[in-house]
PDB file of C-alpha atoms in Angstrom:
ATOM      1  CA  UNK A   1     100.901  96.874 181.342  1.00 89.00           C
ATOM      2  CA  UNK A   2      98.133  99.326 183.006  1.00 96.00           C
ATOM      3  CA  UNK A   3      94.651  97.931 184.099  1.00 98.00           C
ATOM      4  CA  UNK A   4      92.987 100.702 182.019  1.00 98.00           C
ATOM      5  CA  UNK A   5      93.602 102.371 179.211  1.00 98.00           C
ATOM      6  CA  UNK A   6      91.786 104.839 177.191  1.00 97.00           C
ATOM      7  CA  UNK A   7      93.201 106.763 174.180  1.00 97.00           C
ATOM      8  CA  UNK A   8      91.145 109.533 172.006  1.00 97.00           C
ATOM      9  CA  UNK A   9      87.898 108.365 173.327  1.00 97.00           C
ATOM     10  CA  UNK A  10      85.303 110.020 171.656  1.00 97.00           C
ATOM     11  CA  UNK A  11      81.399 109.930 172.729  1.00 97.00           C
ATOM     12  CA  UNK A  12      78.406 111.393 170.946  1.00 95.00           C
ATOM     13  CA  UNK A  13      74.837 111.679 171.165  1.00 94.00           C
ATOM     14  CA  UNK A  14      73.746 113.372 167.700  1.00 93.00           C
ATOM     15  CA  UNK A  15      75.123 116.646 167.864  1.00 93.00           C
ATOM     16  CA  UNK A  16      76.206 116.763 171.461  1.00 94.00           C
ATOM     17  CA  UNK A  17      79.609 115.787 172.068  1.00 96.00           C
ATOM     18  CA  UNK A  18      79.781 113.569 175.769  1.00 97.00           C
ATOM     19  CA  UNK A  19      83.296 112.475 175.645  1.00 98.00           C
ATOM     20  CA  UNK A  20      86.300 114.728 173.643  1.00 97.00           C
ATOM     21  CA  UNK A  21      89.007 112.548 172.773  1.00 95.00           C
ATOM     22  CA  UNK A  22      89.566 111.499 176.635  1.00 97.00           C
ATOM     23  CA  UNK A  23      93.100 109.656 177.445  1.00 98.00           C
ATOM     24  CA  UNK A  24      93.407 107.998 180.504  1.00 97.00           C
ATOM     25  CA  UNK A  25      95.632 105.276 182.303  1.00 97.00           C
ATOM     26  CA  UNK A  26      94.545 103.545 185.483  1.00 98.00           C
ATOM     27  CA  UNK A  27      97.551 101.125 186.497  1.00 97.00           C
ATOM     28  CA  UNK A  28      97.093  97.822 188.386  1.00 97.00           C
ATOM     29  CA  UNK A  29      96.547  98.120 191.784  1.00 97.00           C
ATOM     30  CA  UNK A  30      95.397 101.729 192.045  1.00 97.00           C
ATOM     31  CA  UNK A  31      92.480 103.996 192.693  1.00 98.00           C
ATOM     32  CA  UNK A  32      91.332 106.710 190.270  1.00 98.00           C
ATOM     33  CA  UNK A  33      88.531 109.200 190.876  1.00 98.00           C
ATOM     34  CA  UNK A  34      86.928 110.690 188.582  1.00 98.00           C
ATOM     35  CA  UNK A  35      85.622 114.401 189.544  1.00 98.00           C
ATOM     36  CA  UNK A  36      83.450 117.087 187.565  1.00 97.00           C
ATOM     37  CA  UNK A  37      80.201 118.345 187.751  1.00 96.00           C
ATOM     38  CA  UNK A  38      76.707 116.973 186.396  1.00 94.00           C
ATOM     39  CA  UNK A  39      76.854 116.600 182.657  1.00 93.00           C
ATOM     40  CA  UNK A  40      80.660 116.196 182.042  1.00 96.00           C
ATOM     41  CA  UNK A  41      81.172 112.683 180.928  1.00 97.00           C
ATOM     42  CA  UNK A  42      82.308 110.903 184.142  1.00 97.00           C
ATOM     43  CA  UNK A  43      79.421 108.427 183.859  1.00 96.00           C
ATOM     44  CA  UNK A  44      79.666 108.063 180.529  1.00 97.00           C
ATOM     45  CA  UNK A  45      83.141 107.526 180.173  1.00 97.00           C
ATOM     46  CA  UNK A  46      82.749 104.588 183.094  1.00 96.00           C
ATOM     47  CA  UNK A  47      79.857 102.738 180.998  1.00 96.00           C
ATOM     48  CA  UNK A  48      82.287 102.878 178.043  1.00 96.00           C
ATOM     49  CA  UNK A  49      84.982 101.002 179.932  1.00 96.00           C
ATOM     50  CA  UNK A  50      82.726  97.998 180.389  1.00 93.00           C
ATOM     51  CA  UNK A  51      80.759  98.752 176.869  1.00 93.00           C
ATOM     52  CA  UNK A  52      77.464  99.445 178.190  1.00 94.00           C
ATOM     53  CA  UNK A  53      78.019 102.791 175.952  1.00 94.00           C
ATOM     54  CA  UNK A  54      79.768 102.201 172.796  1.00 93.00           C
ATOM     55  CA  UNK A  55      82.330 105.092 172.187  1.00 94.00           C
ATOM     56  CA  UNK A  56      82.618 106.666 168.524  1.00 93.00           C
ATOM     57  CA  UNK A  57      86.022 106.985 168.128  1.00 93.00           C
ATOM     58  CA  UNK A  58      89.541 106.301 170.271  1.00 93.00           C
ATOM     59  CA  UNK A  59      90.833 103.151 171.943  1.00 94.00           C
ATOM     60  CA  UNK A  60      89.689 101.303 174.812  1.00 96.00           C
ATOM     61  CA  UNK A  61      91.577  98.677 176.704  1.00 96.00           C
ATOM     62  CA  UNK A  62      91.121  96.615 179.838  1.00 97.00           C
ATOM     63  CA  UNK A  63      94.073  94.037 180.948  1.00 96.00           C
ATOM     64  CA  UNK A  64      95.434  95.079 177.581  1.00 95.00           C
ATOM     65  CA  UNK A  65      92.383  93.742 175.318  1.00 93.00           C
ATOM     66  CA  UNK A  66      90.220  96.129 173.288  1.00 94.00           C
ATOM     67  CA  UNK A  67      86.373  96.684 175.220  1.00 93.00           C
ATOM     68  CA  UNK A  68      83.798  95.388 173.026  1.00 92.00           C
ATOM     69  CA  UNK A  69      85.945  94.962 169.674  1.00 92.00           C
ATOM     70  CA  UNK A  70      88.495  92.741 168.371  1.00 91.00           C
ATOM     71  CA  UNK A  71      91.038  93.939 165.468  1.00 90.00           C
ATOM     72  CA  UNK A  72      90.993  91.921 162.538  1.00 91.00           C
ATOM     73  CA  UNK A  73      93.067  93.398 159.309  1.00 90.00           C
ATOM     74  CA  UNK A  74      93.309  96.905 160.617  1.00 85.00           C
ATOM     75  CA  UNK A  75      89.575  96.897 160.904  1.00 88.00           C
ATOM     76  CA  UNK A  76      87.575  96.580 164.290  1.00 86.00           C
ATOM     77  CA  UNK A  77      84.746  94.172 164.386  1.00 90.00           C
ATOM     78  CA  UNK A  78      82.306  94.253 167.582  1.00 91.00           C
ATOM     79  CA  UNK A  79      82.272  91.309 169.270  1.00 92.00           C
ATOM     80  CA  UNK A  80      78.702  89.251 169.786  1.00 93.00           C
ATOM     81  CA  UNK A  81      76.369  89.635 172.724  1.00 91.00           C
ATOM     82  CA  UNK A  82      78.024  86.765 174.473  1.00 90.00           C
ATOM     83  CA  UNK A  83      82.059  87.455 174.044  1.00 92.00           C
ATOM     84  CA  UNK A  84      80.617  90.944 175.464  1.00 91.00           C
ATOM     85  CA  UNK A  85      78.824  89.305 178.509  1.00 89.00           C
ATOM     86  CA  UNK A  86      81.971  87.471 179.166  1.00 89.00           C
ATOM     87  CA  UNK A  87      83.952  90.552 179.355  1.00 90.00           C
ATOM     88  CA  UNK A  88      81.659  92.579 181.764  1.00 90.00           C
ATOM     89  CA  UNK A  89      81.777  89.477 183.882  1.00 90.00           C
ATOM     90  CA  UNK A  90      85.552  90.414 184.311  1.00 93.00           C
ATOM     91  CA  UNK A  91      84.603  93.797 185.555  1.00 96.00           C
ATOM     92  CA  UNK A  92      82.518  95.161 188.683  1.00 96.00           C
ATOM     93  CA  UNK A  93      79.745  97.449 188.135  1.00 95.00           C
ATOM     94  CA  UNK A  94      78.416  99.075 191.280  1.00 96.00           C
ATOM     95  CA  UNK A  95      75.534 101.620 190.473  1.00 93.00           C
ATOM     96  CA  UNK A  96      73.990 104.778 191.873  1.00 90.00           C
ATOM     97  CA  UNK A  97      70.468 103.315 192.604  1.00 89.00           C
ATOM     98  CA  UNK A  98      72.027  99.861 193.526  1.00 89.00           C
ATOM     99  CA  UNK A  99      70.371  97.619 190.802  1.00 92.00           C
ATOM    100  CA  UNK A 100      69.471  94.544 193.151  1.00 96.00           C
ATOM    101  CA  UNK A 101      66.514  92.169 192.089  1.00 96.00           C
ATOM    102  CA  UNK A 102      63.976  92.994 194.349  1.00 96.00           C
ATOM    103  CA  UNK A 103      62.114  89.706 194.301  1.00 97.00           C
ATOM    104  CA  UNK A 104      65.413  87.898 195.015  1.00 97.00           C
ATOM    105  CA  UNK A 105      66.892  87.495 199.117  1.00 98.00           C
ATOM    106  CA  UNK A 106      70.169  89.182 199.791  1.00 98.00           C
ATOM    107  CA  UNK A 107      71.627  85.488 199.366  1.00 98.00           C
ATOM    108  CA  UNK A 108      70.159  85.064 195.926  1.00 98.00           C
ATOM    109  CA  UNK A 109      71.419  88.257 194.711  1.00 97.00           C
ATOM    110  CA  UNK A 110      75.020  87.642 195.086  1.00 98.00           C
ATOM    111  CA  UNK A 111      74.991  83.585 194.036  1.00 98.00           C
ATOM    112  CA  UNK A 112      72.859  84.371 190.871  1.00 96.00           C
ATOM    113  CA  UNK A 113      76.005  85.525 188.977  1.00 94.00           C
ATOM    114  CA  UNK A 114      78.080  82.965 190.161  1.00 95.00           C
ATOM    115  CA  UNK A 115      75.802  80.304 189.217  1.00 96.00           C
ATOM    116  CA  UNK A 116      73.993  81.788 185.891  1.00 93.00           C
ATOM    117  CA  UNK A 117      77.327  83.318 184.450  1.00 91.00           C
ATOM    118  CA  UNK A 118      80.003  81.394 185.862  1.00 92.00           C
ATOM    119  CA  UNK A 119      78.417  78.119 186.520  1.00 94.00           C
ATOM    120  CA  UNK A 120      79.726  77.867 189.990  1.00 96.00           C
ATOM    121  CA  UNK A 121      78.073  75.102 191.885  1.00 97.00           C
ATOM    122  CA  UNK A 122      75.249  76.782 194.042  1.00 97.00           C
ATOM    123  CA  UNK A 123      76.587  75.432 197.116  1.00 97.00           C
ATOM    124  CA  UNK A 124      79.870  76.850 196.630  1.00 97.00           C
ATOM    125  CA  UNK A 125      78.298  80.171 195.287  1.00 97.00           C
ATOM    126  CA  UNK A 126      76.505  80.323 198.780  1.00 97.00           C
ATOM    127  CA  UNK A 127      79.668  79.722 200.553  1.00 97.00           C
ATOM    128  CA  UNK A 128      81.749  82.756 198.893  1.00 97.00           C
ATOM    129  CA  UNK A 129      78.349  84.992 199.179  1.00 98.00           C
ATOM    130  CA  UNK A 130      78.122  84.495 202.876  1.00 97.00           C
ATOM    131  CA  UNK A 131      81.977  85.278 203.261  1.00 97.00           C
ATOM    132  CA  UNK A 132      81.198  88.600 200.937  1.00 97.00           C
ATOM    133  CA  UNK A 133      78.246  89.531 203.176  1.00 97.00           C
ATOM    134  CA  UNK A 134      80.952  89.400 206.415  1.00 97.00           C
ATOM    135  CA  UNK A 135      83.081  91.208 204.360  1.00 96.00           C
ATOM    136  CA  UNK A 136      80.560  94.008 204.041  1.00 97.00           C
ATOM    137  CA  UNK A 137      79.335  94.004 207.385  1.00 96.00           C
ATOM    138  CA  UNK A 138      76.355  92.501 206.689  1.00 97.00           C
ATOM    139  CA  UNK A 139      76.100  89.177 208.437  1.00 94.00           C
ATOM    140  CA  UNK A 140      72.637  87.758 209.419  1.00 94.00           C
ATOM    141  CA  UNK A 141      71.137  89.506 206.362  1.00 97.00           C
ATOM    142  CA  UNK A 142      71.310  86.828 204.011  1.00 97.00           C
ATOM    143  CA  UNK A 143      67.596  85.758 203.843  1.00 97.00           C
ATOM    144  CA  UNK A 144      66.473  89.228 203.692  1.00 98.00           C
ATOM    145  CA  UNK A 145      65.060  90.892 200.971  1.00 98.00           C
ATOM    146  CA  UNK A 146      66.210  94.297 199.352  1.00 97.00           C
ATOM    147  CA  UNK A 147      62.989  96.362 200.120  1.00 96.00           C
ATOM    148  CA  UNK A 148      64.135  95.232 203.757  1.00 97.00           C
ATOM    149  CA  UNK A 149      67.500  96.859 203.758  1.00 96.00           C
ATOM    150  CA  UNK A 150      68.223 100.372 204.214  1.00 96.00           C
ATOM    151  CA  UNK A 151      70.085 102.196 201.308  1.00 95.00           C
ATOM    152  CA  UNK A 152      73.517 101.832 202.713  1.00 96.00           C
ATOM    153  CA  UNK A 153      72.791  98.235 203.266  1.00 97.00           C
ATOM    154  CA  UNK A 154      71.629  97.646 199.549  1.00 96.00           C
ATOM    155  CA  UNK A 155      74.519  99.179 198.484  1.00 96.00           C
ATOM    156  CA  UNK A 156      76.763  97.055 200.527  1.00 97.00           C
ATOM    157  CA  UNK A 157      74.945  94.309 199.018  1.00 97.00           C
ATOM    158  CA  UNK A 158      75.495  95.661 195.478  1.00 97.00           C
ATOM    159  CA  UNK A 159      79.565  95.546 196.607  1.00 97.00           C
ATOM    160  CA  UNK A 160      79.377  91.836 197.509  1.00 97.00           C
ATOM    161  CA  UNK A 161      77.509  90.997 194.615  1.00 97.00           C
ATOM    162  CA  UNK A 162      79.717  92.672 192.199  1.00 97.00           C
ATOM    163  CA  UNK A 163      83.081  90.825 194.262  1.00 97.00           C
ATOM    164  CA  UNK A 164      81.209  87.415 193.624  1.00 97.00           C
ATOM    165  CA  UNK A 165      81.882  87.361 190.282  1.00 96.00           C
ATOM    166  CA  UNK A 166      86.105  87.784 191.352  1.00 96.00           C
ATOM    167  CA  UNK A 167      86.301  90.817 189.173  1.00 96.00           C
ATOM    168  CA  UNK A 168      90.396  92.396 188.020  1.00 96.00           C
ATOM    169  CA  UNK A 169      88.599  95.758 187.797  1.00 97.00           C
ATOM    170  CA  UNK A 170      85.750  97.417 189.891  1.00 98.00           C
ATOM    171  CA  UNK A 171      83.810 100.549 188.675  1.00 98.00           C
ATOM    172  CA  UNK A 172      81.777 102.678 191.211  1.00 98.00           C
ATOM    173  CA  UNK A 173      78.935 105.033 189.371  1.00 97.00           C
ATOM    174  CA  UNK A 174      78.164 107.823 191.885  1.00 95.00           C
ATOM    175  CA  UNK A 175      77.602 104.946 194.583  1.00 96.00           C
ATOM    176  CA  UNK A 176      76.893 106.804 197.365  1.00 95.00           C
ATOM    177  CA  UNK A 177      74.904 109.784 195.737  1.00 93.00           C
ATOM    178  CA  UNK A 178      71.377 107.752 196.161  1.00 90.00           C
ATOM    179  CA  UNK A 179      72.039 107.508 200.337  1.00 93.00           C
ATOM    180  CA  UNK A 180      71.063 109.706 203.326  1.00 92.00           C
ATOM    181  CA  UNK A 181      74.204 111.578 204.501  1.00 91.00           C
ATOM    182  CA  UNK A 182      74.510 109.137 207.860  1.00 90.00           C
ATOM    183  CA  UNK A 183      74.504 106.186 205.445  1.00 93.00           C
ATOM    184  CA  UNK A 184      77.496 107.385 203.370  1.00 95.00           C
ATOM    185  CA  UNK A 185      80.459 106.570 206.084  1.00 95.00           C
ATOM    186  CA  UNK A 186      79.325 103.017 205.693  1.00 94.00           C
ATOM    187  CA  UNK A 187      79.618 102.356 202.012  1.00 96.00           C
ATOM    188  CA  UNK A 188      82.603 104.453 201.877  1.00 96.00           C
ATOM    189  CA  UNK A 189      84.345 102.451 205.028  1.00 96.00           C
ATOM    190  CA  UNK A 190      83.617  98.678 202.593  1.00 97.00           C
ATOM    191  CA  UNK A 191      85.460 100.442 199.688  1.00 97.00           C
ATOM    192  CA  UNK A 192      88.650 101.947 200.941  1.00 96.00           C
ATOM    193  CA  UNK A 193      88.797  98.113 202.622  1.00 96.00           C
ATOM    194  CA  UNK A 194      88.324  97.049 198.743  1.00 96.00           C
ATOM    195  CA  UNK A 195      91.449  99.375 197.699  1.00 96.00           C
ATOM    196  CA  UNK A 196      93.334  98.207 200.754  1.00 95.00           C
ATOM    197  CA  UNK A 197      93.340  94.723 199.266  1.00 96.00           C
ATOM    198  CA  UNK A 198      94.535  95.910 196.241  1.00 96.00           C
ATOM    199  CA  UNK A 199      91.497  96.047 193.884  1.00 97.00           C
ATOM    200  CA  UNK A 200      91.859  98.660 190.834  1.00 98.00           C
ATOM    201  CA  UNK A 201      88.762 100.810 191.113  1.00 98.00           C
ATOM    202  CA  UNK A 202      87.705 103.570 188.921  1.00 98.00           C
ATOM    203  CA  UNK A 203      85.292 105.407 190.872  1.00 98.00           C
ATOM    204  CA  UNK A 204      83.210 108.324 190.101  1.00 97.00           C
ATOM    205  CA  UNK A 205      82.428 110.407 193.162  1.00 96.00           C
ATOM    206  CA  UNK A 206      81.602 113.794 194.677  1.00 93.00           C
ATOM    207  CA  UNK A 207      83.026 112.771 198.122  1.00 94.00           C
ATOM    208  CA  UNK A 208      86.092 114.883 197.985  1.00 95.00           C
ATOM    209  CA  UNK A 209      87.459 113.439 201.235  1.00 94.00           C
ATOM    210  CA  UNK A 210      86.917 109.673 200.054  1.00 96.00           C
ATOM    211  CA  UNK A 211      89.086 110.984 196.956  1.00 96.00           C
ATOM    212  CA  UNK A 212      92.010 112.567 198.795  1.00 95.00           C
ATOM    213  CA  UNK A 213      92.444 109.752 201.344  1.00 95.00           C
ATOM    214  CA  UNK A 214      92.129 106.729 198.590  1.00 96.00           C
ATOM    215  CA  UNK A 215      92.988 107.869 195.065  1.00 97.00           C
ATOM    216  CA  UNK A 216      96.387 107.482 193.708  1.00 97.00           C
ATOM    217  CA  UNK A 217      95.244 109.602 190.651  1.00 98.00           C
ATOM    218  CA  UNK A 218      92.259 112.375 190.290  1.00 98.00           C
ATOM    219  CA  UNK A 219      90.952 112.901 186.850  1.00 98.00           C
ATOM    220  CA  UNK A 220      88.915 116.019 186.482  1.00 98.00           C
ATOM    221  CA  UNK A 221      86.791 116.296 183.740  1.00 98.00           C
ATOM    222  CA  UNK A 222      84.343 119.264 182.450  1.00 97.00           C
ATOM    223  CA  UNK A 223      82.055 119.430 179.276  1.00 96.00           C
ATOM    224  CA  UNK A 224      83.897 115.959 178.363  1.00 97.00           C
ATOM    225  CA  UNK A 225      86.992 117.052 178.325  1.00 97.00           C
ATOM    226  CA  UNK A 226      90.098 116.077 180.892  1.00 97.00           C
ATOM    227  CA  UNK A 227      90.976 119.494 182.447  1.00 96.00           C
ATOM    228  CA  UNK A 228      93.444 118.302 184.595  1.00 97.00           C
ATOM    229  CA  UNK A 229      94.619 114.986 186.350  1.00 97.00           C
ATOM    230  CA  UNK A 230      97.125 113.930 188.856  1.00 97.00           C
ATOM    231  CA  UNK A 231      98.218 113.167 192.805  1.00 96.00           C
ATOM    232  CA  UNK A 232      94.925 114.250 194.582  1.00 96.00           C
ATOM    233  CA  UNK A 233      97.003 116.276 196.998  1.00 92.00           C
ATOM    234  CA  UNK A 234      97.947 118.399 194.337  1.00 95.00           C
ATOM    235  CA  UNK A 235      94.714 118.252 192.307  1.00 96.00           C
ATOM    236  CA  UNK A 236      92.681 119.296 195.198  1.00 96.00           C
ATOM    237  CA  UNK A 237      94.819 121.587 197.291  1.00 94.00           C
ATOM    238  CA  UNK A 238      96.721 123.518 193.867  1.00 95.00           C
ATOM    239  CA  UNK A 239      94.605 123.129 191.208  1.00 96.00           C
ATOM    240  CA  UNK A 240      96.371 124.901 188.174  1.00 95.00           C
ATOM    241  CA  UNK A 241      93.111 125.319 186.238  1.00 94.00           C
ATOM    242  CA  UNK A 242      90.847 128.263 187.332  1.00 95.00           C
ATOM    243  CA  UNK A 243      87.449 125.840 186.103  1.00 96.00           C
ATOM    244  CA  UNK A 244      88.982 122.932 188.556  1.00 96.00           C
ATOM    245  CA  UNK A 245      89.073 126.217 191.018  1.00 96.00           C
ATOM    246  CA  UNK A 246      85.444 127.009 190.476  1.00 96.00           C
ATOM    247  CA  UNK A 247      84.395 123.572 191.210  1.00 96.00           C
ATOM    248  CA  UNK A 248      86.890 122.810 194.211  1.00 96.00           C
ATOM    249  CA  UNK A 249      85.222 126.429 195.876  1.00 95.00           C
ATOM    250  CA  UNK A 250      81.841 124.842 195.537  1.00 93.00           C
ATOM    251  CA  UNK A 251      82.345 121.380 196.655  1.00 91.00           C
ATOM    252  CA  UNK A 252      84.822 121.603 199.143  1.00 84.00           C
TER     253      UNK A 252
END
């Protein structure tokens, strides 16, 4: 069973079709990168996978379960807010702009979800948080506030916070796009380590070297349609579609 499976997923805002009947499969333990121009639907697809956006048609499953809905008698019914939150707790999400709680310390940012959502004992949560800070290279930063950290450090805290919930799937929405160029590498190194550990990941990215090195599969989206997909060594070096050739000529 794949970790993520999308069949005919469609999403529109009024008359604007953002996703046009997208099919996608992500195997367990693999890294999938979504590439394409701005406005192609990459981030929308990612947000549909954890039901931050509701898809209008098609089917989305994570670990075999429908995302955001339950099927009864051949009809789909949306889950309650509590049930949806329960689903999201199993899917880590890292955003472009970190989304840390500015009034909480680094340690509290990482422990709050464990305590409030999962009911973990605070002392146990703090132990786990410190282990994760070590993993992302932020020893000694637990008492700092987000405003005292660089963008790269904040993003690594965001990754640690997501990992603290012990997700079965990690989603990254252009995690390095808001960073200064010299800070990009420190975040990508953490993501590479995470990929090596066997975490299933879907990454929206413009970092083609990262995609080439880490991804098992690349999907190229344009105007809400998957134009091309496959092994990164083929997709990035021998693209078959003219649109992908044009895109790569501008980003490589």
